[in-house]
Short mmCIF file of C-alpha atoms in Angstrom, two decimals:
data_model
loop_
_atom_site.label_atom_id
_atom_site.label_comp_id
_atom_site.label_asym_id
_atom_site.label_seq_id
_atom_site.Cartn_x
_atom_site.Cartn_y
_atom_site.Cartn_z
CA UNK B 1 -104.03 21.98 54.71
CA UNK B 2 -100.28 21.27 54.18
CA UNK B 3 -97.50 23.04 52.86
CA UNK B 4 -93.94 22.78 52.58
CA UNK B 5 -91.61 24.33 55.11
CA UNK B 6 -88.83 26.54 53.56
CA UNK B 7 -86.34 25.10 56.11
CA UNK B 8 -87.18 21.76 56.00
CA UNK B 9 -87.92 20.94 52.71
CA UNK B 10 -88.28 16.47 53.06
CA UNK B 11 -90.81 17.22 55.53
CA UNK B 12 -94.45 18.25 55.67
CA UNK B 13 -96.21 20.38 58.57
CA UNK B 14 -99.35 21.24 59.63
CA UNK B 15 -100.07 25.38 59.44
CA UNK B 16 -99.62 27.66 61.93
CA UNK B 17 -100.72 31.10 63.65
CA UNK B 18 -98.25 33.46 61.41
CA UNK B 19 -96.49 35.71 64.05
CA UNK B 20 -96.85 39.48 64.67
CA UNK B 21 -95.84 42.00 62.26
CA UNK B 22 -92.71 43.65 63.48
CA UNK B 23 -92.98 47.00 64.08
CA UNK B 24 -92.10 49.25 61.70
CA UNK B 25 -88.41 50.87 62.36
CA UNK B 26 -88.43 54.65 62.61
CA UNK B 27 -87.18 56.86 59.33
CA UNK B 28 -83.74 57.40 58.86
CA UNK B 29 -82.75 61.09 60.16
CA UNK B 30 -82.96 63.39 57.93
CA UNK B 31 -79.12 63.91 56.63
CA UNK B 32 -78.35 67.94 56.47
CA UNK B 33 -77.57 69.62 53.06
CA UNK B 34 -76.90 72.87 52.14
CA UNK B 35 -79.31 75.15 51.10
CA UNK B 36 -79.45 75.22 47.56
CA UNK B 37 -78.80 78.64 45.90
CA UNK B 38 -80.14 79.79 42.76
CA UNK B 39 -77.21 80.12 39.96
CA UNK B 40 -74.52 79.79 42.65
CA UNK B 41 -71.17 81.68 41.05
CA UNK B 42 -68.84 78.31 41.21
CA UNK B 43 -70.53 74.92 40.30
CA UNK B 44 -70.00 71.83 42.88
CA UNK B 45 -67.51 70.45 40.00
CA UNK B 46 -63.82 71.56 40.53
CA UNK B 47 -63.36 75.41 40.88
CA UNK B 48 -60.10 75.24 38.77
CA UNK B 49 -58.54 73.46 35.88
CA UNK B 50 -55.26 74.12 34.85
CA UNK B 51 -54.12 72.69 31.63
CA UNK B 52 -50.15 73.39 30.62
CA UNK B 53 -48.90 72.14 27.13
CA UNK B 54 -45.75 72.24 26.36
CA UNK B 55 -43.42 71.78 22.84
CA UNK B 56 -40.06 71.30 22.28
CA UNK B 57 -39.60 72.48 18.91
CA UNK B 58 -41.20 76.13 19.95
CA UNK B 59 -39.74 76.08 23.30
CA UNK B 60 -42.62 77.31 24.46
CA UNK B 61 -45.39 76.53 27.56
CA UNK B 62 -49.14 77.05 26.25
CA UNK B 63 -51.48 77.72 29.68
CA UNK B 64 -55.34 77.25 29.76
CA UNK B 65 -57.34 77.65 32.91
CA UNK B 66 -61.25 77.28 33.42
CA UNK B 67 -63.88 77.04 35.87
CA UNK B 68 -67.51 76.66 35.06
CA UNK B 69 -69.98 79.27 37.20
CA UNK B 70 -73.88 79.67 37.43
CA UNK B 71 -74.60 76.02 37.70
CA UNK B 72 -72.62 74.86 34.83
CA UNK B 73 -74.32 77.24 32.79
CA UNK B 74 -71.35 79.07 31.91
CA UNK B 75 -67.47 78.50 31.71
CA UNK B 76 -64.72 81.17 31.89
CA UNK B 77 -61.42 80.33 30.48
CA UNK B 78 -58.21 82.11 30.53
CA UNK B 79 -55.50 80.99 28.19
CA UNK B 80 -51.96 82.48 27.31
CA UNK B 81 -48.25 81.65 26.25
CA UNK B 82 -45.16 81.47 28.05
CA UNK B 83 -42.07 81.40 26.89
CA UNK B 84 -38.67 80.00 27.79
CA UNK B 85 -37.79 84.05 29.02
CA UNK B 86 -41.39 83.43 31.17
CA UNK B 87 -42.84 86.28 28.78
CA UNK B 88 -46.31 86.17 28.92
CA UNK B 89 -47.89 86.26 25.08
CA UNK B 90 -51.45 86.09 23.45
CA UNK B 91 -53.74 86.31 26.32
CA UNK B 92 -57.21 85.22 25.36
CA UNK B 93 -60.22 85.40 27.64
CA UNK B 94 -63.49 83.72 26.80
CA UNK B 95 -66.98 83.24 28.11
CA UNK B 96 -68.82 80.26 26.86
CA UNK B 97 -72.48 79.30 27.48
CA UNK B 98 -74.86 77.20 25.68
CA UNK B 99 -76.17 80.33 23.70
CA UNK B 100 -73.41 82.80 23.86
CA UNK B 101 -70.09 82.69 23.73
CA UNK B 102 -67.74 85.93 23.61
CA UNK B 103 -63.64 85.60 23.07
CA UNK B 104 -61.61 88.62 24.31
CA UNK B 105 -57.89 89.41 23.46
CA UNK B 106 -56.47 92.14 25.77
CA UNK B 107 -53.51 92.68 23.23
CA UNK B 108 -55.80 93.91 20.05
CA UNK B 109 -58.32 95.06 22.68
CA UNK B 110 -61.11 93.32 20.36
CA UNK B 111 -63.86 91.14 21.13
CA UNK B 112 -65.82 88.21 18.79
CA UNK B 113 -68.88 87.50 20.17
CA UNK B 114 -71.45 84.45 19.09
CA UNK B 115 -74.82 83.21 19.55
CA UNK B 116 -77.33 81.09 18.95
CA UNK B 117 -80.45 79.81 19.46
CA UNK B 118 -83.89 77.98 18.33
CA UNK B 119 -86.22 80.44 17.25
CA UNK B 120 -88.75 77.63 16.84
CA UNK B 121 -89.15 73.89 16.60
CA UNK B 122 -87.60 73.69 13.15
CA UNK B 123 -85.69 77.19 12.79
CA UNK B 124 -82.18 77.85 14.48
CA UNK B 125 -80.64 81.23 14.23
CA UNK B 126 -76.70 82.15 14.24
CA UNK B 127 -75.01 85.27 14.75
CA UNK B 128 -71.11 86.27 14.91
CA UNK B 129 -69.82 90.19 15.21
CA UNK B 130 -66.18 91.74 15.16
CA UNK B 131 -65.95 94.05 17.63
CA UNK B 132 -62.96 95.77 16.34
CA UNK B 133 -63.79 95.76 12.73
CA UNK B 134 -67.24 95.97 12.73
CA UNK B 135 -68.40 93.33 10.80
CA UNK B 136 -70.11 90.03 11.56
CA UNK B 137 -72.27 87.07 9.75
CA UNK B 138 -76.19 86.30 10.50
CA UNK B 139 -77.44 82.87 9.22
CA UNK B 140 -81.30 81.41 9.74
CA UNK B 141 -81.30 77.54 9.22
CA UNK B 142 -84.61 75.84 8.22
CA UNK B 143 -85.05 72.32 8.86
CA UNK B 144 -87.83 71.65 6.43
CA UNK B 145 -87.93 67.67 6.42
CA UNK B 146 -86.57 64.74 8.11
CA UNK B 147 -84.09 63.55 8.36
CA UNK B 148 -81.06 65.54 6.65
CA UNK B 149 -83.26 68.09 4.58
CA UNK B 150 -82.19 71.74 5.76
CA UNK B 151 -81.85 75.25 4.20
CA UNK B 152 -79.57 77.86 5.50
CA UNK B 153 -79.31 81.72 4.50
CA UNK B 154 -76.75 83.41 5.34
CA UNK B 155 -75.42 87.04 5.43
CA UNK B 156 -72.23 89.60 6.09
CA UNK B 157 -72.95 92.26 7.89
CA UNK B 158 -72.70 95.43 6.72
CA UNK B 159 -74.97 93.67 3.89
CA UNK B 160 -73.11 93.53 0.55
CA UNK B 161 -74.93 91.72 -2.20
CA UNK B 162 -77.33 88.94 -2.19
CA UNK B 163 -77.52 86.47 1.04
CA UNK B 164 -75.73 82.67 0.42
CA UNK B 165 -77.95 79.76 0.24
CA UNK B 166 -76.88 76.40 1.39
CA UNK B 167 -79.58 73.18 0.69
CA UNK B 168 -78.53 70.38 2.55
CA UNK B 169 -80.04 66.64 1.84
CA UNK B 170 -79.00 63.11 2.98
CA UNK B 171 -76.61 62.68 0.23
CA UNK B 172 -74.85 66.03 0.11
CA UNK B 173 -75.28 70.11 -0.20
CA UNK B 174 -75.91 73.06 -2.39
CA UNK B 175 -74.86 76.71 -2.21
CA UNK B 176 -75.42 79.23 -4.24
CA UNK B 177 -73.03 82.09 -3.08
CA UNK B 178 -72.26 85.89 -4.81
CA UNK B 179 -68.92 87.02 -4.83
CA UNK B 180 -67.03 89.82 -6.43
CA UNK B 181 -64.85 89.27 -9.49
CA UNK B 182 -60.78 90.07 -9.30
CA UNK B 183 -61.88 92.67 -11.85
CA UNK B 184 -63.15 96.07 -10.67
CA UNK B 185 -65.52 97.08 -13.72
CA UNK B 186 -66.74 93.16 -14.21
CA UNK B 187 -70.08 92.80 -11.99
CA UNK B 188 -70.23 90.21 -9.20
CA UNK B 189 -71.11 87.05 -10.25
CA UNK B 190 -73.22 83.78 -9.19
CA UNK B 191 -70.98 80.28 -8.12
CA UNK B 192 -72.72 77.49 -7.39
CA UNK B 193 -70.62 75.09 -5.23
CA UNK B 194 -71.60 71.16 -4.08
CA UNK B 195 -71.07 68.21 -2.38
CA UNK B 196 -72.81 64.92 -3.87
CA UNK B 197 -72.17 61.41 -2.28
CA UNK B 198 -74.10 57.95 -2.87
CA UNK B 199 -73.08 54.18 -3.31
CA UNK B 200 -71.42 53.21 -5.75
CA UNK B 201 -70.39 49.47 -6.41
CA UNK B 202 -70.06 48.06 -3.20
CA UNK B 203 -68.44 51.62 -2.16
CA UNK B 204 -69.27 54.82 -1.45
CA UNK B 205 -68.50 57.49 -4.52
CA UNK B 206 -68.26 61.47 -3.69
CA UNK B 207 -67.96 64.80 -6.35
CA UNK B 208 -66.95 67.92 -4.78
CA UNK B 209 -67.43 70.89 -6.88
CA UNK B 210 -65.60 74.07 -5.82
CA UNK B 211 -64.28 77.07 -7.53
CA UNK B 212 -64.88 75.77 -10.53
CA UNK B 213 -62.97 72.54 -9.49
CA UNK B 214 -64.03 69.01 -9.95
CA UNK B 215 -63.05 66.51 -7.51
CA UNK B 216 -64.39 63.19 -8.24
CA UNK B 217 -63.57 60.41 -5.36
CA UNK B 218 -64.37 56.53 -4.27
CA UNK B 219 -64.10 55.10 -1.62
CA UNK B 220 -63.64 51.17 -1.16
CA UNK B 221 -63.74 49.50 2.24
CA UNK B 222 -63.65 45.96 3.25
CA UNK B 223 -62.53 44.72 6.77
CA UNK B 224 -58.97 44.78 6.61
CA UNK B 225 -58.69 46.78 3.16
CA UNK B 226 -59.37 50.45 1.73
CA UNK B 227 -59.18 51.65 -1.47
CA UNK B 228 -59.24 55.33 -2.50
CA UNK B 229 -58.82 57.05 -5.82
CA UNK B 230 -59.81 60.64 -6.72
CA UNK B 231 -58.69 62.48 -9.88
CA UNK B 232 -59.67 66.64 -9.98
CA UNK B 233 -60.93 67.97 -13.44
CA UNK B 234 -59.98 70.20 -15.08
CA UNK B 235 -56.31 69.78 -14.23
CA UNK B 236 -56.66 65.88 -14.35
CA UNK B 237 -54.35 65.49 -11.20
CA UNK B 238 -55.02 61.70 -10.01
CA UNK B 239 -54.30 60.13 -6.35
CA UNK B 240 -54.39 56.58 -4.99
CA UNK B 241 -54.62 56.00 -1.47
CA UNK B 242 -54.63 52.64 0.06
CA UNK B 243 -54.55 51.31 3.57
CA UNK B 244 -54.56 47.66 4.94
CA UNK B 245 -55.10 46.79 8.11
CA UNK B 246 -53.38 43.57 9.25
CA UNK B 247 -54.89 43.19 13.06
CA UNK B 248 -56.93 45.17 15.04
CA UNK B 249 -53.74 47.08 16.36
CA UNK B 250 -51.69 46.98 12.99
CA UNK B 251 -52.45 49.47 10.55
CA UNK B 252 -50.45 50.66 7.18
CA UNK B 253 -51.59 53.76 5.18
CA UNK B 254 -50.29 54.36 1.55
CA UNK B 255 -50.22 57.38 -0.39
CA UNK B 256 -49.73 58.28 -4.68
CA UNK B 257 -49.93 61.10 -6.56
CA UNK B 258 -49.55 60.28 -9.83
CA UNK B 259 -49.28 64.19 -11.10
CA UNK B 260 -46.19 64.82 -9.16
CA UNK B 261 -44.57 61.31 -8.58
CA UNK B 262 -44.84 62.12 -4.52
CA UNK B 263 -45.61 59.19 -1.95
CA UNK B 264 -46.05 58.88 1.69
CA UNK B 265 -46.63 55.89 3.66
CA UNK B 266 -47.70 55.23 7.77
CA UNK B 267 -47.46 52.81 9.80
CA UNK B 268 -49.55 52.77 13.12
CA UNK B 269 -49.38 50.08 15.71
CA UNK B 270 -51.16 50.54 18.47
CA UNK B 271 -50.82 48.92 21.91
CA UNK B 272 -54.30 50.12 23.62
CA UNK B 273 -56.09 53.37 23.74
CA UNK B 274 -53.49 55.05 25.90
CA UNK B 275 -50.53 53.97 23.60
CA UNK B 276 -49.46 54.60 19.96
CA UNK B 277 -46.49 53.94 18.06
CA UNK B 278 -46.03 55.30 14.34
CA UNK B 279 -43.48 55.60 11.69
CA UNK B 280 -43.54 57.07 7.88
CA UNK B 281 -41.66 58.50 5.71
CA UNK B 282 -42.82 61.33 3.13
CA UNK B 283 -41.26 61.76 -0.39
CA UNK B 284 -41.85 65.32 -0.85
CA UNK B 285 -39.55 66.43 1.60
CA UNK B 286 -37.70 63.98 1.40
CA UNK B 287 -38.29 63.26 5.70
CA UNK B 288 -38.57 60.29 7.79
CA UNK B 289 -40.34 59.98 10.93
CA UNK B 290 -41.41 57.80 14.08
CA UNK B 291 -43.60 59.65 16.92
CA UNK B 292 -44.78 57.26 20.39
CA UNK B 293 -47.94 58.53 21.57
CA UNK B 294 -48.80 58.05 25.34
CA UNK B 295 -52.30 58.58 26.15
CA UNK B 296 -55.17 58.77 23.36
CA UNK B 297 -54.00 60.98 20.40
CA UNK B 298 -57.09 62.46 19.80
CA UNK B 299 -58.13 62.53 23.34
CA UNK B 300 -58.48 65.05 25.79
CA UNK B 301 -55.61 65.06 28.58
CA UNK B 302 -58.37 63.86 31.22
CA UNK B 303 -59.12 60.48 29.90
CA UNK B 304 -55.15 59.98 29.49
CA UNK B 305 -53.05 58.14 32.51
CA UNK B 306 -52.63 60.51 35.00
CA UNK B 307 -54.51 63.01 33.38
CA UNK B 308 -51.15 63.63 31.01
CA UNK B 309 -50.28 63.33 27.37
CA UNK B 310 -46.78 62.67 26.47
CA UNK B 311 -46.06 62.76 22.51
CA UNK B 312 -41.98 62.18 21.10
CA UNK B 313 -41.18 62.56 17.49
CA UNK B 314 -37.92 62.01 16.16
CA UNK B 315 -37.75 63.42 12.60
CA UNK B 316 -34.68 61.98 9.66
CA UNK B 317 -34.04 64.31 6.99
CA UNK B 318 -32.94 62.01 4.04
CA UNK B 319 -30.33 64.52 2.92
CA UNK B 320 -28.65 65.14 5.98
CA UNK B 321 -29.18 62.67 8.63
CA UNK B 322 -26.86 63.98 10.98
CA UNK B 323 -29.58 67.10 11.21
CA UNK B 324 -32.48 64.68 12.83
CA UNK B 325 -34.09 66.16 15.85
CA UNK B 326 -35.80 64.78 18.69
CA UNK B 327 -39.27 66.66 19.82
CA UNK B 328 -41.94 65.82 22.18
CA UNK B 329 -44.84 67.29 23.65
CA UNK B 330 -46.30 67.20 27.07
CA UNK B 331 -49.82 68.29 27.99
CA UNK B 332 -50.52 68.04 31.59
CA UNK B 333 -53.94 68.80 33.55
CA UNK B 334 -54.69 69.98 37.21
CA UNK B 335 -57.89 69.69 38.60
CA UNK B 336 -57.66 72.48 41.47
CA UNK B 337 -60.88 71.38 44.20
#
């Protein structure tokens, strides 16, 4: 029989005797770890981070430092303020876990503490005390169907009058909630509150009813155009909002209230993730404003360049322009191995 050589592929030749196996090269040697420990204190992730913020207007330097222990399990964060005089203000120590989490202030020598947890495949419990002034909230949340359909009661505690109920369904909420009137003698009384949402006419239409407000709102959106009315009932206060986008990085935002005459417009351009520009200008108080954003606005100092966020504002008071201000904002973070 013939076959094709792999090397040689215009020729043909005859089989031969395959050769030996190789032998088979020893394991690699073993590399040496470090026994692991159970629920060491300090994770293998950085020991430290040290996050310093600091604003112009305030004059003042906001400090946060962290460190997660047991595993990751846990994280212990220290924060405080220091100002310009290097005072040291608002000291807040807090211990965070996945099912506890307890916030300290050493200046009102009071303590909130939370949990949480699954009590079962479909029930989740919640609990929140005041230390200091004795009170606290319990809430039991049922998720009776899938997706979306939950029901959550909830209570103060000491216990004062019937427990609030919250439905919740794909398309909004429910709650039924007792509250004391402003009157002494008058008995407490029953408000139902709401959220309903569904689409409407190639949008998506929302009521809101609170306090025995009515806020009725739609919501248009097309690629490169959004339009947004809402009117509340019963003081019949109407708002238009509009924003058009003109490129992926261009972006202008519109604001009306008919009731009061008031306007406000933004314009965003933005250069990539890690750069912002915007300007606007706001009728109401009578105030224009640009602010240059470097590193994500929304973002967390870590994903930023060099792990810092710089923000400048520069703020034009239409009355008085020779009062404008310049302000920025630095947030800086330190991971300390």
């Amino acid at each position: 029989m013939l076959e094709a050589s792999s090397q040689t592929p215009d020729y043909l030749t005859s089989p031969t005797t395959p050769p030996a196996p190789a032998p088979p090269s020893p394991p690699p040697a073993p590399t040496p770890t470090k026994p692991k420990q159970f629920l060491s204190l300090v994770s293998d992730r950085p020991s430290l981070r040290v996050t310093s913020e600091f604003d112009s207007d305030s004059r003042v330097f906001f400090h946060k430092v962290s460190c997660k222990l047991f595993d990751d399990l846990a994280k212990l964060k220290l924060s405080f303020v220091n100002n310009v005089k290097r005072e040291i203000s608002e000291p807040l120590l807090a211990l965070k876990s996945k099912h506890l989490s307890i916030h300290y202030d050493p200046e009102e020598q009071n303590a909130h503490i939370k949990t949480s947890f699954d009590v079962g495949p479909k029930l989740h419990f919640k609990a929140a005390h005041d230390v200091k002034a004795k009170q606290g909230e319990v809430a039991m949340i049922a998720n009776i169907a899938d997706p979306g359909y939950a029901v959550e009661l909830s209570s103060p505690v000491p216990y004062v009058g019937l427990p609030k109920a919250t439905i919740r369904f794909p398309t909004g909420e429910i709650t039924l909630e007792e509250r004391e009137a402003e009157e002494e003698e008058v008995p407490r009384k029953l408000l139902i509150n709401g959220i309903l949402k569904g689409p409407i006419l190639n949008g998506v239409g929302a009521a809101h009813y609170t306090d025995e407000e009515l806020k009725l709102r739609y919501s248009y959106k097309d690629g490169a155009l959004s339009f947004i009315p809402s009117i509340s009932l019963p003081s019949n206060a109407v708002s238009l909002a509009l924003k058009r986008r003109f490129s992926p990085s261009d972006k202008l935002s519109y604001w009306y209230n008919f009731d009061s005459n008031c306007w406000s417009a933004v314009y965003k351009h933005t250069y990539d993730k890690d750069f912002k520009f915007k300007a606007g200008y706001d009728s109401e108080v009578r105030l224009g404003w640009a602010s240059l954003w470097v590193g994500e606005e929304n973002g967390k100092a870590k994903t930023a360049p060099m792990k810092m966020k710089v923000q400048f504002m520069l703020q034009v008071p239409q009355d008085d322009i020779k009062s404008s201000a310049l302000m920025f904002r630095v947030k800086k973070r330190w991971d300390i191995l």
